[in-house]
Short mmCIF file of C-alpha atoms in Angstrom, two decimals:
data_model
loop_
_atom_site.label_atom_id
_atom_site.label_comp_id
_atom_site.label_asym_id
_atom_site.label_seq_id
_atom_site.Cartn_x
_atom_site.Cartn_y
_atom_site.Cartn_z
CA MET A 19 0.00 0.00 0.00
CA TYR A 20 1.36 3.42 -0.94
CA ILE A 21 0.32 6.97 -1.76
CA LYS A 22 0.61 8.47 -5.23
CA ILE A 23 0.78 12.25 -5.75
CA ASN A 24 -0.85 13.09 -9.08
CA THR A 25 0.63 16.55 -9.47
CA THR A 26 4.12 18.03 -9.72
CA VAL A 27 5.78 18.78 -6.39
CA ASN A 28 7.68 22.05 -6.86
CA LEU A 29 10.44 22.58 -4.33
CA SER A 30 11.84 25.94 -3.28
CA SER A 31 15.29 24.86 -4.47
CA GLY A 32 13.98 24.94 -8.03
CA LEU A 33 13.85 21.16 -8.28
CA ALA A 34 10.55 19.41 -8.97
CA ILE A 35 9.35 15.92 -8.20
CA PRO A 36 7.24 14.90 -11.22
CA THR A 37 3.58 13.94 -11.26
CA GLY A 38 3.20 10.36 -10.11
CA ALA A 39 5.63 10.52 -7.19
CA VAL A 40 5.08 7.76 -4.63
CA VAL A 41 5.12 8.14 -0.85
CA THR A 42 5.56 5.09 1.38
CA ILE A 43 5.61 4.73 5.14
CA ALA A 44 9.11 4.19 6.55
CA GLU A 45 8.06 4.18 10.19
CA GLY A 46 5.43 5.67 12.41
CA TYR A 47 4.96 6.50 16.04
CA ALA A 48 1.62 6.92 17.78
CA ALA A 49 1.69 8.24 21.35
CA VAL A 50 -1.24 6.13 22.54
CA LYS A 51 -0.66 6.99 26.19
CA ASP A 52 -0.97 10.69 25.30
CA GLN A 53 -4.43 10.38 23.73
CA LYS A 54 -6.82 13.17 24.62
CA ASP A 55 -10.42 13.69 23.60
CA GLY A 56 -10.34 10.60 21.39
CA ILE A 57 -7.25 11.76 19.43
CA ILE A 58 -3.84 10.07 19.45
CA PRO A 59 -0.88 12.23 18.37
CA ALA A 60 1.36 10.60 15.76
CA GLN A 61 4.49 11.17 13.70
CA VAL A 62 5.33 9.36 10.46
CA ALA A 63 8.57 9.18 8.50
CA THR A 64 8.17 8.47 4.80
CA PHE A 65 10.15 7.57 1.72
CA VAL A 66 9.44 9.50 -1.48
CA TYR A 67 10.09 7.95 -4.90
CA ALA A 68 10.26 10.01 -8.09
CA SER A 69 7.80 7.70 -9.83
CA GLU A 70 5.68 4.60 -9.43
CA ALA A 71 8.17 2.75 -11.65
CA ALA A 72 11.06 3.73 -9.37
CA TYR A 73 9.16 2.34 -6.40
CA THR A 74 8.03 -0.90 -8.04
CA GLN A 75 11.49 -1.54 -9.50
CA GLY A 76 13.09 -1.22 -6.06
CA LEU A 77 15.11 1.91 -6.87
CA GLU A 78 16.28 4.22 -4.10
CA PRO A 79 13.92 6.89 -2.75
CA VAL A 80 14.59 10.59 -3.30
CA SER A 81 17.10 11.84 -0.73
CA GLY A 82 19.29 14.81 0.02
CA VAL A 83 16.74 17.43 -1.00
CA ALA A 84 16.94 19.98 1.81
CA ASP A 85 13.56 21.61 1.22
CA PHE A 86 11.50 18.42 1.11
CA ASN A 87 10.69 17.09 4.56
CA PRO A 88 9.55 13.46 4.47
CA VAL A 89 8.55 13.49 8.17
CA PHE A 90 4.96 14.29 9.07
CA SER A 91 4.52 15.35 12.68
CA GLY A 92 1.44 16.59 14.44
CA LEU A 93 -0.75 13.96 12.81
CA GLU A 94 -3.90 12.85 14.59
CA LEU A 95 -5.32 9.34 14.78
CA SER A 96 -8.75 8.67 16.24
CA VAL A 97 -9.02 6.23 19.13
CA SER A 98 -11.99 4.51 17.46
CA ASP A 99 -9.97 3.95 14.26
CA TYR A 100 -7.02 2.73 16.33
CA ALA A 101 -9.23 -0.02 17.70
CA THR A 102 -10.51 -1.16 14.29
CA LYS A 103 -7.85 -0.46 11.63
CA THR A 104 -4.36 -1.85 11.08
CA ALA A 105 -1.36 0.33 11.89
CA GLU A 106 -0.49 0.54 8.19
CA VAL A 107 -3.95 1.84 7.25
CA LEU A 108 -3.96 4.34 10.13
CA LEU A 109 -0.60 5.79 9.07
CA ILE A 110 -1.45 5.81 5.35
CA ASP A 111 -4.74 7.59 6.11
CA ALA A 112 -2.98 10.19 8.28
CA VAL A 113 -0.29 10.95 5.68
CA THR A 114 -2.88 10.99 2.88
CA ALA A 115 -4.88 13.58 4.83
CA ALA A 116 -1.76 15.73 5.36
CA LEU A 117 -0.78 15.51 1.67
CA SER A 118 -4.37 16.29 0.63
CA GLU A 119 -4.23 19.54 2.58
CA VAL A 120 -1.20 20.59 0.50
CA TYR A 121 -1.98 19.19 -2.95
CA GLY A 122 -5.76 18.71 -2.84
CA ALA A 123 -7.66 15.50 -2.19
CA ASP A 124 -8.20 14.95 -5.93
CA LYS A 125 -4.40 14.84 -6.46
CA VAL A 126 -3.59 12.26 -3.76
CA GLN A 127 -4.43 8.60 -4.28
CA VAL A 128 -3.95 5.51 -2.10
CA ILE A 129 -2.84 2.47 -4.09
CA SER A 130 -3.24 -0.95 -2.47
#
């Protein structure tokens, strides 16, 4: 399961990650003991691949780009979802929501 960004990601350095970039979950942390009002704070580190082909062919993720932060902090997971969904789905959903805020929900797609 991974996330596909269906728009160009323009970076402030002048570089651009082309349409079709893939985001995968590297690792995630949910502070379950810190839940408040039904919300669990979470942080997720991701890998970003320049294309779906790069990901499926096992090529290396994009790295060393100073103005692209692959860590999403301040994410929120609901306690009710935590009880019913897998960790992978929870983290994918949280990162998808964060990416949708930046690029628009119509430009972010979960591929399973």
